[in-house]
């Protein structure tokens, strides 16, 4: 039997609690035991204790190092000599790059062409060769698999391998130790490796704990797959949460999730934005959209979860440019950001008068766009678009009322 065939058999074997415990021993001194932080705000919202498992503070900024290291450390000498290849939007890429560097293995990583620049840079800095290919992770996976077949490098799948799942399952062991009274665990799902690993670890010890997976609504392959009883691909997944933007569940995690995960929920882009904003403002934690998905589920239906609740913040690698857009989107979803367009008479002092009305209601003007030349405008008209920072929905209503009372008509 060739070592590639042997590896295929290893990938499909059942994942047990002993596998997860063995992975934990392997990760001693490599992966951090990440913090468990209580959230007073979320606890008040849910009506029960809520804790945040901070894998965003893990080395490389996500849980992915755990599975990648266990997978590569388990390779045979001849497999290590051939090098490894991986595909990822960023977090698995960094995990494979660092694990390979620690183990002295050559790594090539394929990433989507639209992958965030900080993730690309970090992967290169960990020592991997980065190749950009495809627009979504599934296209990138195909390119990496072709590279493996052509060169003999060992393909390190981001979620569809027993060793990967065992490594990710060590998060579950830490949750049980840090919050032994836990009743519900919420975890984001992309391909399913993290949720599957946590489910194996937790359900083997505490079958009473409810495990809830969370997917972005625009990239939710698990609900139709679970309904069909087999992995079903979702065409053109669309979400800001690139860490869980996976079009098809992995075969290995799908079987585990179907058996052990109690429920899979979906969350909207607005809910993801609001959750990321909450993590930043209330918990002082930088979390990427995929990592904020469990918090988004809590915000969408806080009364649906029995406490104590643990929400796994799976990663914190977010592009600063994307973060700025998400924060503004999240503020708008909470009624804290308002864009208004209106017309006024084009005369000296008209804009100053308008800004004076806004100052009375204590609104912060972020941006002003003033247009005087447009075929739609009358000879004495000007159009102004204002981006405003407000204090919530009630304040937005107050701003609108003040503008109407001052004689302005807001254009829809």
mmCIF file of C-alpha atoms in Angstrom:
data_model
loop_
_atom_site.group_PDB
_atom_site.id
_atom_site.type_symbol
_atom_site.label_atom_id
_atom_site.label_comp_id
_atom_site.label_asym_id
_atom_site.label_seq_id
_atom_site.Cartn_x
_atom_site.Cartn_y
_atom_site.Cartn_z
ATOM 1 C CA UNK A 1 0.000 0.000 0.000
ATOM 2 C CA UNK A 2 1.379 3.432 -0.942
ATOM 3 C CA UNK A 3 1.613 6.093 1.718
ATOM 4 C CA UNK A 4 -0.929 8.206 -0.188
ATOM 5 C CA UNK A 5 -3.431 5.357 0.004
ATOM 6 C CA UNK A 6 -2.674 4.880 3.686
ATOM 7 C CA UNK A 7 -3.264 8.580 4.275
ATOM 8 C CA UNK A 8 -6.639 8.380 2.521
ATOM 9 C CA UNK A 9 -7.658 5.600 4.873
ATOM 10 C CA UNK A 10 -6.488 7.651 7.879
ATOM 11 C CA UNK A 11 -8.596 10.579 6.736
ATOM 12 C CA UNK A 12 -11.811 8.540 6.751
ATOM 13 C CA UNK A 13 -11.442 6.717 10.057
ATOM 14 C CA UNK A 14 -13.856 7.595 12.901
ATOM 15 C CA UNK A 15 -12.724 10.373 15.225
ATOM 16 C CA UNK A 16 -12.834 9.412 18.896
ATOM 17 C CA UNK A 17 -12.335 11.112 22.239
ATOM 18 C CA UNK A 18 -8.982 9.319 22.508
ATOM 19 C CA UNK A 19 -7.946 10.935 19.204
ATOM 20 C CA UNK A 20 -8.784 14.367 20.585
ATOM 21 C CA UNK A 21 -6.925 13.679 23.829
ATOM 22 C CA UNK A 22 -3.921 12.470 21.843
ATOM 23 C CA UNK A 23 -4.054 15.641 19.757
ATOM 24 C CA UNK A 24 -4.031 17.714 22.917
ATOM 25 C CA UNK A 25 -0.805 16.060 24.103
ATOM 26 C CA UNK A 26 0.717 16.708 20.698
ATOM 27 C CA UNK A 27 -0.216 20.395 20.898
ATOM 28 C CA UNK A 28 1.362 21.036 24.312
ATOM 29 C CA UNK A 29 3.726 23.974 23.909
ATOM 30 C CA UNK A 30 2.443 24.620 20.369
ATOM 31 C CA UNK A 31 -1.149 25.874 20.675
ATOM 32 C CA UNK A 32 -2.269 28.200 23.436
ATOM 33 C CA UNK A 33 -5.010 27.345 25.883
ATOM 34 C CA UNK A 34 -7.056 30.377 24.915
ATOM 35 C CA UNK A 35 -8.979 32.519 27.375
ATOM 36 C CA UNK A 36 -12.638 32.136 28.305
ATOM 37 C CA UNK A 37 -14.143 35.590 28.882
ATOM 38 C CA UNK A 38 -17.531 36.322 30.415
ATOM 39 C CA UNK A 39 -19.820 38.812 28.676
ATOM 40 C CA UNK A 40 -22.104 40.803 30.970
ATOM 41 C CA UNK A 41 -23.959 42.375 28.053
ATOM 42 C CA UNK A 42 -24.725 39.059 26.347
ATOM 43 C CA UNK A 43 -25.535 37.426 29.668
ATOM 44 C CA UNK A 44 -28.161 40.097 30.361
ATOM 45 C CA UNK A 45 -29.546 39.661 26.861
ATOM 46 C CA UNK A 46 -29.773 35.868 27.094
ATOM 47 C CA UNK A 47 -30.814 35.798 30.745
ATOM 48 C CA UNK A 48 -28.057 33.327 31.599
ATOM 49 C CA UNK A 49 -24.248 33.362 31.784
ATOM 50 C CA UNK A 50 -22.553 33.738 28.400
ATOM 51 C CA UNK A 51 -18.841 33.076 27.937
ATOM 52 C CA UNK A 52 -16.642 33.778 24.919
ATOM 53 C CA UNK A 53 -14.009 31.169 23.976
ATOM 54 C CA UNK A 54 -11.316 33.397 22.489
ATOM 55 C CA UNK A 55 -9.710 31.420 19.679
ATOM 56 C CA UNK A 56 -9.185 34.793 17.999
ATOM 57 C CA UNK A 57 -6.263 35.066 20.465
ATOM 58 C CA UNK A 58 -4.759 31.758 19.338
ATOM 59 C CA UNK A 59 -1.385 31.739 17.557
ATOM 60 C CA UNK A 60 -1.930 32.791 13.919
ATOM 61 C CA UNK A 61 -5.197 34.384 15.049
ATOM 62 C CA UNK A 62 -7.496 31.354 14.780
ATOM 63 C CA UNK A 63 -8.126 27.753 15.860
ATOM 64 C CA UNK A 64 -6.710 26.423 12.571
ATOM 65 C CA UNK A 65 -3.198 25.895 13.945
ATOM 66 C CA UNK A 66 -4.514 23.070 16.135
ATOM 67 C CA UNK A 67 -5.707 20.823 13.334
ATOM 68 C CA UNK A 68 -2.934 21.752 10.911
ATOM 69 C CA UNK A 69 -0.193 20.872 13.392
ATOM 70 C CA UNK A 70 -1.758 17.537 14.364
ATOM 71 C CA UNK A 71 -2.228 16.623 10.703
ATOM 72 C CA UNK A 72 1.328 17.459 9.619
ATOM 73 C CA UNK A 73 2.935 16.026 12.755
ATOM 74 C CA UNK A 74 1.232 12.716 11.954
ATOM 75 C CA UNK A 75 2.783 12.406 8.494
ATOM 76 C CA UNK A 76 5.252 9.618 7.732
ATOM 77 C CA UNK A 77 8.896 10.669 7.114
ATOM 78 C CA UNK A 78 8.551 10.146 3.359
ATOM 79 C CA UNK A 79 5.365 12.228 3.345
ATOM 80 C CA UNK A 80 7.101 15.094 5.151
ATOM 81 C CA UNK A 81 9.965 14.932 2.673
ATOM 82 C CA UNK A 82 7.502 15.469 -0.202
ATOM 83 C CA UNK A 83 6.261 18.693 1.379
ATOM 84 C CA UNK A 84 2.675 19.782 1.952
ATOM 85 C CA UNK A 85 0.163 21.862 0.032
ATOM 86 C CA UNK A 86 -2.992 23.560 1.300
ATOM 87 C CA UNK A 87 -5.794 25.836 0.148
ATOM 88 C CA UNK A 88 -7.455 28.489 2.259
ATOM 89 C CA UNK A 89 -8.941 31.975 2.391
ATOM 90 C CA UNK A 90 -6.417 32.727 5.125
ATOM 91 C CA UNK A 91 -6.793 31.097 8.526
ATOM 92 C CA UNK A 92 -5.985 27.519 7.494
ATOM 93 C CA UNK A 93 -3.232 28.946 5.298
ATOM 94 C CA UNK A 94 -1.557 30.555 8.301
ATOM 95 C CA UNK A 95 -2.074 27.469 10.445
ATOM 96 C CA UNK A 96 -0.432 25.222 7.841
ATOM 97 C CA UNK A 97 2.386 27.712 7.273
ATOM 98 C CA UNK A 98 3.283 27.968 10.963
ATOM 99 C CA UNK A 99 2.835 24.246 11.649
ATOM 100 C CA UNK A 100 5.070 23.410 8.695
ATOM 101 C CA UNK A 101 7.719 25.846 9.875
ATOM 102 C CA UNK A 102 7.671 24.366 13.390
ATOM 103 C CA UNK A 103 7.990 20.836 11.986
ATOM 104 C CA UNK A 104 10.559 21.651 9.291
ATOM 105 C CA UNK A 105 8.278 20.791 6.350
ATOM 106 C CA UNK A 106 8.150 22.686 3.041
ATOM 107 C CA UNK A 107 4.691 24.239 2.471
ATOM 108 C CA UNK A 108 2.887 25.632 -0.586
ATOM 109 C CA UNK A 109 -0.408 27.400 0.062
ATOM 110 C CA UNK A 110 -3.045 28.290 -2.526
ATOM 111 C CA UNK A 111 -5.279 31.235 -1.634
ATOM 112 C CA UNK A 112 -8.223 32.880 -3.458
ATOM 113 C CA UNK A 113 -7.311 35.941 -5.485
ATOM 114 C CA UNK A 114 -9.517 38.085 -3.272
ATOM 115 C CA UNK A 115 -8.004 36.870 0.007
ATOM 116 C CA UNK A 116 -7.326 39.718 2.481
ATOM 117 C CA UNK A 117 -3.819 41.122 2.088
ATOM 118 C CA UNK A 118 -2.933 40.780 5.801
ATOM 119 C CA UNK A 119 -3.666 37.039 5.622
ATOM 120 C CA UNK A 120 -1.559 36.642 2.486
ATOM 121 C CA UNK A 121 1.333 38.550 4.059
ATOM 122 C CA UNK A 122 1.152 36.609 7.318
ATOM 123 C CA UNK A 123 1.152 33.267 5.474
ATOM 124 C CA UNK A 124 4.297 34.256 3.593
ATOM 125 C CA UNK A 125 5.953 35.512 6.764
ATOM 126 C CA UNK A 126 5.409 32.107 8.395
ATOM 127 C CA UNK A 127 7.520 30.641 5.582
ATOM 128 C CA UNK A 128 5.038 29.195 3.087
ATOM 129 C CA UNK A 129 5.062 29.778 -0.664
ATOM 130 C CA UNK A 130 1.760 31.484 -1.542
ATOM 131 C CA UNK A 131 -0.008 31.057 -4.882
ATOM 132 C CA UNK A 132 -3.196 32.982 -5.673
ATOM 133 C CA UNK A 133 -5.861 31.092 -7.626
ATOM 134 C CA UNK A 134 -9.646 31.211 -8.013
ATOM 135 C CA UNK A 135 -12.352 33.430 -6.592
ATOM 136 C CA UNK A 136 -13.777 31.094 -3.914
ATOM 137 C CA UNK A 137 -12.248 28.466 -1.644
ATOM 138 C CA UNK A 138 -13.660 25.562 -3.673
ATOM 139 C CA UNK A 139 -11.772 26.700 -6.802
ATOM 140 C CA UNK A 140 -8.638 27.167 -4.725
ATOM 141 C CA UNK A 141 -9.037 23.681 -3.244
ATOM 142 C CA UNK A 142 -9.169 22.167 -6.736
ATOM 143 C CA UNK A 143 -5.929 23.929 -7.711
ATOM 144 C CA UNK A 144 -4.164 22.727 -4.572
ATOM 145 C CA UNK A 145 -5.319 19.156 -5.116
ATOM 146 C CA UNK A 146 -4.050 19.260 -8.709
ATOM 147 C CA UNK A 147 -0.695 20.508 -7.408
ATOM 148 C CA UNK A 148 -0.566 17.621 -4.945
ATOM 149 C CA UNK A 149 -1.258 15.052 -7.661
ATOM 150 C CA UNK A 150 1.342 16.585 -9.966
ATOM 151 C CA UNK A 151 4.167 17.052 -7.446
ATOM 152 C CA UNK A 152 3.553 14.369 -4.814
ATOM 153 C CA UNK A 153 3.113 16.955 -2.040
ATOM 154 C CA UNK A 154 0.670 15.909 0.690
ATOM 155 C CA UNK A 155 -2.597 17.812 0.515
ATOM 156 C CA UNK A 156 -3.620 19.241 3.900
ATOM 157 C CA UNK A 157 -7.374 19.671 3.667
ATOM 158 C CA UNK A 158 -8.769 22.496 5.832
ATOM 159 C CA UNK A 159 -11.513 20.342 7.376
ATOM 160 C CA UNK A 160 -12.051 16.975 5.667
ATOM 161 C CA UNK A 161 -9.595 14.757 7.559
ATOM 162 C CA UNK A 162 -9.799 12.891 10.868
ATOM 163 C CA UNK A 163 -6.518 14.371 12.155
ATOM 164 C CA UNK A 164 -7.709 17.913 11.428
ATOM 165 C CA UNK A 165 -10.970 17.261 13.270
ATOM 166 C CA UNK A 166 -9.143 15.729 16.246
ATOM 167 C CA UNK A 167 -6.922 18.792 16.508
ATOM 168 C CA UNK A 168 -9.859 21.196 16.376
ATOM 169 C CA UNK A 169 -11.620 19.075 18.993
ATOM 170 C CA UNK A 170 -9.104 20.192 21.606
ATOM 171 C CA UNK A 171 -11.124 23.435 21.766
ATOM 172 C CA UNK A 172 -13.984 21.334 23.133
ATOM 173 C CA UNK A 173 -11.828 19.805 25.875
ATOM 174 C CA UNK A 174 -10.777 23.284 26.987
ATOM 175 C CA UNK A 175 -14.398 24.467 27.059
ATOM 176 C CA UNK A 176 -15.376 21.605 29.381
ATOM 177 C CA UNK A 177 -12.518 22.463 31.737
ATOM 178 C CA UNK A 178 -13.005 26.227 31.687
ATOM 179 C CA UNK A 179 -16.813 26.130 31.916
ATOM 180 C CA UNK A 180 -17.753 22.706 33.352
ATOM 181 C CA UNK A 181 -21.369 23.792 33.871
ATOM 182 C CA UNK A 182 -21.863 24.660 30.163
ATOM 183 C CA UNK A 183 -25.265 23.783 28.694
ATOM 184 C CA UNK A 184 -25.014 25.213 25.160
ATOM 185 C CA UNK A 185 -22.062 25.697 22.803
ATOM 186 C CA UNK A 186 -22.392 27.847 19.683
ATOM 187 C CA UNK A 187 -19.771 27.452 16.962
ATOM 188 C CA UNK A 188 -19.482 28.733 13.409
ATOM 189 C CA UNK A 189 -19.524 26.207 10.568
ATOM 190 C CA UNK A 190 -17.836 26.451 7.190
ATOM 191 C CA UNK A 191 -16.663 23.037 6.061
ATOM 192 C CA UNK A 192 -17.390 21.704 9.534
ATOM 193 C CA UNK A 193 -14.035 20.688 11.020
ATOM 194 C CA UNK A 194 -14.249 22.803 14.179
ATOM 195 C CA UNK A 195 -17.879 21.971 14.939
ATOM 196 C CA UNK A 196 -17.253 18.268 14.324
ATOM 197 C CA UNK A 197 -14.187 18.210 16.579
ATOM 198 C CA UNK A 198 -15.930 20.062 19.395
ATOM 199 C CA UNK A 199 -18.937 17.751 19.053
ATOM 200 C CA UNK A 200 -16.782 14.614 19.383
ATOM 201 C CA UNK A 201 -14.942 15.961 22.424
ATOM 202 C CA UNK A 202 -17.948 17.377 24.241
ATOM 203 C CA UNK A 203 -20.633 14.791 23.471
ATOM 204 C CA UNK A 204 -18.306 11.953 24.488
ATOM 205 C CA UNK A 205 -18.066 13.418 27.989
ATOM 206 C CA UNK A 206 -21.261 15.502 28.301
ATOM 207 C CA UNK A 207 -23.964 14.230 25.926
ATOM 208 C CA UNK A 208 -26.429 16.615 27.598
ATOM 209 C CA UNK A 209 -24.646 19.705 26.238
ATOM 210 C CA UNK A 210 -26.484 21.221 23.275
ATOM 211 C CA UNK A 211 -24.214 22.074 20.343
ATOM 212 C CA UNK A 212 -25.485 24.623 17.828
ATOM 213 C CA UNK A 213 -23.699 25.298 14.547
ATOM 214 C CA UNK A 214 -23.987 28.711 12.888
ATOM 215 C CA UNK A 215 -23.641 29.499 9.189
ATOM 216 C CA UNK A 216 -23.860 32.704 7.170
ATOM 217 C CA UNK A 217 -27.199 32.666 5.329
ATOM 218 C CA UNK A 218 -25.499 33.388 2.003
ATOM 219 C CA UNK A 219 -23.169 30.390 2.333
ATOM 220 C CA UNK A 220 -25.289 27.889 4.245
ATOM 221 C CA UNK A 221 -24.606 24.449 2.776
ATOM 222 C CA UNK A 222 -25.372 22.437 5.909
ATOM 223 C CA UNK A 223 -29.169 22.952 6.237
ATOM 224 C CA UNK A 224 -29.934 21.575 2.726
ATOM 225 C CA UNK A 225 -27.249 18.916 3.125
ATOM 226 C CA UNK A 226 -28.651 17.675 6.428
ATOM 227 C CA UNK A 227 -32.140 17.658 4.914
ATOM 228 C CA UNK A 228 -30.868 15.605 1.964
ATOM 229 C CA UNK A 229 -28.801 13.271 4.128
ATOM 230 C CA UNK A 230 -25.652 13.924 2.094
ATOM 231 C CA UNK A 231 -23.307 16.855 1.354
ATOM 232 C CA UNK A 232 -24.936 19.236 -1.113
ATOM 233 C CA UNK A 233 -23.044 22.057 -2.783
ATOM 234 C CA UNK A 234 -24.365 25.625 -2.667
ATOM 235 C CA UNK A 235 -23.720 27.552 -5.864
ATOM 236 C CA UNK A 236 -21.993 30.934 -5.546
ATOM 237 C CA UNK A 237 -21.805 31.330 -1.767
ATOM 238 C CA UNK A 238 -21.823 35.027 -0.841
ATOM 239 C CA UNK A 239 -20.904 36.399 2.578
ATOM 240 C CA UNK A 240 -18.489 38.801 4.211
ATOM 241 C CA UNK A 241 -17.499 35.911 6.514
ATOM 242 C CA UNK A 242 -14.745 34.473 4.329
ATOM 243 C CA UNK A 243 -13.690 32.038 7.071
ATOM 244 C CA UNK A 244 -16.965 30.106 6.711
ATOM 245 C CA UNK A 245 -17.561 30.788 3.011
ATOM 246 C CA UNK A 246 -17.515 27.136 1.936
ATOM 247 C CA UNK A 247 -19.804 25.840 -0.798
ATOM 248 C CA UNK A 248 -19.925 22.167 0.230
ATOM 249 C CA UNK A 249 -19.639 20.374 3.598
ATOM 250 C CA UNK A 250 -16.702 18.035 4.086
ATOM 251 C CA UNK A 251 -17.592 14.350 3.919
ATOM 252 C CA UNK A 252 -15.894 13.466 7.220
ATOM 253 C CA UNK A 253 -17.241 16.358 9.345
ATOM 254 C CA UNK A 254 -20.676 16.054 7.737
ATOM 255 C CA UNK A 255 -21.173 12.582 9.172
ATOM 256 C CA UNK A 256 -20.159 13.741 12.651
ATOM 257 C CA UNK A 257 -22.248 16.907 12.561
ATOM 258 C CA UNK A 258 -25.281 15.011 11.322
ATOM 259 C CA UNK A 259 -24.985 12.649 14.286
ATOM 260 C CA UNK A 260 -23.790 14.893 17.125
ATOM 261 C CA UNK A 261 -24.651 18.552 16.422
ATOM 262 C CA UNK A 262 -28.131 19.368 17.687
ATOM 263 C CA UNK A 263 -28.990 22.261 15.386
ATOM 264 C CA UNK A 264 -27.581 24.401 12.579
ATOM 265 C CA UNK A 265 -28.779 28.028 12.393
ATOM 266 C CA UNK A 266 -28.140 30.758 9.850
ATOM 267 C CA UNK A 267 -27.451 34.452 10.420
ATOM 268 C CA UNK A 268 -27.710 37.452 8.116
ATOM 269 C CA UNK A 269 -24.988 39.871 7.074
ATOM 270 C CA UNK A 270 -26.585 42.562 9.240
ATOM 271 C CA UNK A 271 -26.464 40.229 12.243
ATOM 272 C CA UNK A 272 -22.815 39.402 11.548
ATOM 273 C CA UNK A 273 -21.981 43.117 11.370
ATOM 274 C CA UNK A 274 -23.801 43.838 14.626
ATOM 275 C CA UNK A 275 -22.055 40.919 16.338
ATOM 276 C CA UNK A 276 -18.601 42.043 15.222
ATOM 277 C CA UNK A 277 -19.351 45.569 16.431
ATOM 278 C CA UNK A 278 -20.537 44.237 19.803
ATOM 279 C CA UNK A 279 -17.375 42.141 20.254
ATOM 280 C CA UNK A 280 -15.240 45.175 19.551
ATOM 281 C CA UNK A 281 -17.152 47.675 21.679
ATOM 282 C CA UNK A 282 -18.365 45.584 24.612
ATOM 283 C CA UNK A 283 -15.815 42.753 24.860
ATOM 284 C CA UNK A 284 -12.807 44.719 23.502
ATOM 285 C CA UNK A 285 -12.044 41.812 21.156
ATOM 286 C CA UNK A 286 -11.156 42.058 17.467
ATOM 287 C CA UNK A 287 -13.060 39.243 15.762
ATOM 288 C CA UNK A 288 -13.506 38.463 12.077
ATOM 289 C CA UNK A 289 -17.046 37.969 10.703
ATOM 290 C CA UNK A 290 -16.808 34.160 10.751
ATOM 291 C CA UNK A 291 -15.623 34.270 14.356
ATOM 292 C CA UNK A 292 -18.518 36.533 15.323
ATOM 293 C CA UNK A 293 -21.171 34.200 13.869
ATOM 294 C CA UNK A 294 -22.030 32.534 17.227
ATOM 295 C CA UNK A 295 -22.576 35.969 18.768
ATOM 296 C CA UNK A 296 -24.764 36.861 15.786
ATOM 297 C CA UNK A 297 -26.918 33.812 16.566
ATOM 298 C CA UNK A 298 -27.260 34.970 20.169
ATOM 299 C CA UNK A 299 -28.312 38.439 19.041
ATOM 300 C CA UNK A 300 -30.850 37.082 16.559
ATOM 301 C CA UNK A 301 -32.769 34.998 19.115
ATOM 302 C CA UNK A 302 -31.315 35.379 22.631
ATOM 303 C CA UNK A 303 -34.098 33.449 24.327
ATOM 304 C CA UNK A 304 -33.433 30.282 22.327
ATOM 305 C CA UNK A 305 -30.392 29.111 24.277
ATOM 306 C CA UNK A 306 -30.122 27.496 27.690
ATOM 307 C CA UNK A 307 -27.263 28.803 29.766
ATOM 308 C CA UNK A 308 -24.517 28.794 30.631
ATOM 309 C CA UNK A 309 -23.667 29.421 26.968
ATOM 310 C CA UNK A 310 -20.215 29.316 25.372
ATOM 311 C CA UNK A 311 -19.790 31.126 22.045
ATOM 312 C CA UNK A 312 -16.610 30.144 20.203
ATOM 313 C CA UNK A 313 -14.872 33.164 18.635
ATOM 314 C CA UNK A 314 -13.015 31.119 16.052
ATOM 315 C CA UNK A 315 -10.771 33.795 14.555
ATOM 316 C CA UNK A 316 -9.654 37.410 14.605
ATOM 317 C CA UNK A 317 -7.907 37.842 11.253
ATOM 318 C CA UNK A 318 -9.872 40.635 9.626
ATOM 319 C CA UNK A 319 -8.683 42.976 6.886
ATOM 320 C CA UNK A 320 -8.667 46.556 8.294
ATOM 321 C CA UNK A 321 -10.391 47.859 5.144
ATOM 322 C CA UNK A 322 -13.132 45.258 5.485
ATOM 323 C CA UNK A 323 -13.353 45.965 9.213
ATOM 324 C CA UNK A 324 -14.045 49.643 8.531
ATOM 325 C CA UNK A 325 -16.861 48.750 6.112
ATOM 326 C CA UNK A 326 -18.332 46.167 8.468
ATOM 327 C CA UNK A 327 -18.304 48.532 11.419
ATOM 328 C CA UNK A 328 -20.121 51.186 9.424
ATOM 329 C CA UNK A 329 -22.603 48.557 8.229
ATOM 330 C CA UNK A 330 -23.095 47.357 11.787
ATOM 331 C CA UNK A 331 -23.660 50.902 13.021
ATOM 332 C CA UNK A 332 -26.267 51.435 10.300
ATOM 333 C CA UNK A 333 -28.029 48.190 11.255
ATOM 334 C CA UNK A 334 -28.237 49.455 14.854
ATOM 335 C CA UNK A 335 -29.542 52.872 13.819
ATOM 336 C CA UNK A 336 -26.260 54.555 14.706
ATOM 337 C CA UNK A 337 -25.341 55.598 11.178
ATOM 338 C CA UNK A 338 -27.692 57.543 8.941
ATOM 339 C CA UNK A 339 -27.381 58.717 5.339
ATOM 340 C CA UNK A 340 -29.808 61.451 4.235
ATOM 341 C CA UNK A 341 -30.205 63.272 0.929
ATOM 342 C CA UNK A 342 -32.138 66.530 0.580
ATOM 343 C CA UNK A 343 -32.439 69.633 -1.551
ATOM 344 C CA UNK A 344 -32.020 73.220 -0.459
ATOM 345 C CA UNK A 345 -31.913 76.659 -2.005
ATOM 346 C CA UNK A 346 -28.534 77.404 -3.533
ATOM 347 C CA UNK A 347 -27.662 80.611 -1.717
ATOM 348 C CA UNK A 348 -24.826 81.719 0.584
ATOM 349 C CA UNK A 349 -25.212 80.289 4.074
ATOM 350 C CA UNK A 350 -27.768 77.582 3.130
ATOM 351 C CA UNK A 351 -25.426 74.724 3.987
ATOM 352 C CA UNK A 352 -24.363 76.391 7.241
ATOM 353 C CA UNK A 353 -28.035 76.778 8.198
ATOM 354 C CA UNK A 354 -28.642 73.083 7.555
ATOM 355 C CA UNK A 355 -25.633 72.070 9.655
ATOM 356 C CA UNK A 356 -26.896 74.364 12.413
ATOM 357 C CA UNK A 357 -30.181 72.397 12.522
ATOM 358 C CA UNK A 358 -28.202 69.171 12.877
ATOM 359 C CA UNK A 359 -26.002 70.594 15.630
ATOM 360 C CA UNK A 360 -29.092 71.348 17.735
ATOM 361 C CA UNK A 361 -30.024 67.634 17.784
ATOM 362 C CA UNK A 362 -26.421 66.690 18.656
ATOM 363 C CA UNK A 363 -25.703 64.563 15.589
ATOM 364 C CA UNK A 364 -22.139 64.034 14.344
ATOM 365 C CA UNK A 365 -21.658 64.842 10.650
ATOM 366 C CA UNK A 366 -19.158 62.392 9.137
ATOM 367 C CA UNK A 367 -19.295 63.423 5.500
ATOM 368 C CA UNK A 368 -20.982 66.047 3.288
ATOM 369 C CA UNK A 369 -21.491 65.808 -0.487
ATOM 370 C CA UNK A 370 -22.724 69.080 -2.044
ATOM 371 C CA UNK A 371 -23.933 69.001 -5.699
ATOM 372 C CA UNK A 372 -24.911 72.206 -7.552
ATOM 373 C CA UNK A 373 -24.729 71.119 -11.217
ATOM 374 C CA UNK A 374 -27.111 68.312 -12.144
ATOM 375 C CA UNK A 375 -29.866 68.200 -14.826
ATOM 376 C CA UNK A 376 -32.329 67.077 -12.145
ATOM 377 C CA UNK A 377 -31.826 70.266 -10.129
ATOM 378 C CA UNK A 378 -33.602 73.551 -10.618
ATOM 379 C CA UNK A 379 -31.685 76.728 -11.335
ATOM 380 C CA UNK A 380 -31.644 77.782 -7.691
ATOM 381 C CA UNK A 381 -31.392 74.323 -6.132
ATOM 382 C CA UNK A 382 -28.534 72.317 -4.655
ATOM 383 C CA UNK A 383 -28.525 68.732 -3.436
ATOM 384 C CA UNK A 384 -26.756 67.639 -0.277
ATOM 385 C CA UNK A 385 -26.012 64.103 0.918
ATOM 386 C CA UNK A 386 -25.007 63.765 4.559
ATOM 387 C CA UNK A 387 -23.530 60.799 6.393
ATOM 388 C CA UNK A 388 -24.373 61.103 10.074
ATOM 389 C CA UNK A 389 -23.353 59.266 13.230
ATOM 390 C CA UNK A 390 -26.376 58.934 15.528
ATOM 391 C CA UNK A 391 -27.140 57.378 18.895
ATOM 392 C CA UNK A 392 -29.730 54.835 17.831
ATOM 393 C CA UNK A 393 -33.140 54.511 16.133
ATOM 394 C CA UNK A 394 -34.800 57.076 18.425
ATOM 395 C CA UNK A 395 -32.095 59.621 17.634
ATOM 396 C CA UNK A 396 -32.515 58.930 13.889
ATOM 397 C CA UNK A 397 -36.217 59.714 14.229
ATOM 398 C CA UNK A 398 -35.360 62.910 16.110
ATOM 399 C CA UNK A 399 -33.016 63.990 13.304
ATOM 400 C CA UNK A 400 -35.728 63.406 10.690
ATOM 401 C CA UNK A 401 -38.268 65.363 12.730
ATOM 402 C CA UNK A 402 -35.882 68.291 13.168
ATOM 403 C CA UNK A 403 -35.223 68.450 9.415
ATOM 404 C CA UNK A 404 -38.952 68.392 8.606
ATOM 405 C CA UNK A 405 -39.730 71.089 11.165
ATOM 406 C CA UNK A 406 -37.000 73.252 9.613
ATOM 407 C CA UNK A 407 -38.703 72.926 6.236
ATOM 408 C CA UNK A 408 -36.410 70.404 4.570
ATOM 409 C CA UNK A 409 -37.705 67.496 2.468
ATOM 410 C CA UNK A 410 -35.609 64.331 2.688
ATOM 411 C CA UNK A 411 -35.311 62.583 -0.701
ATOM 412 C CA UNK A 412 -35.867 58.798 -0.527
#
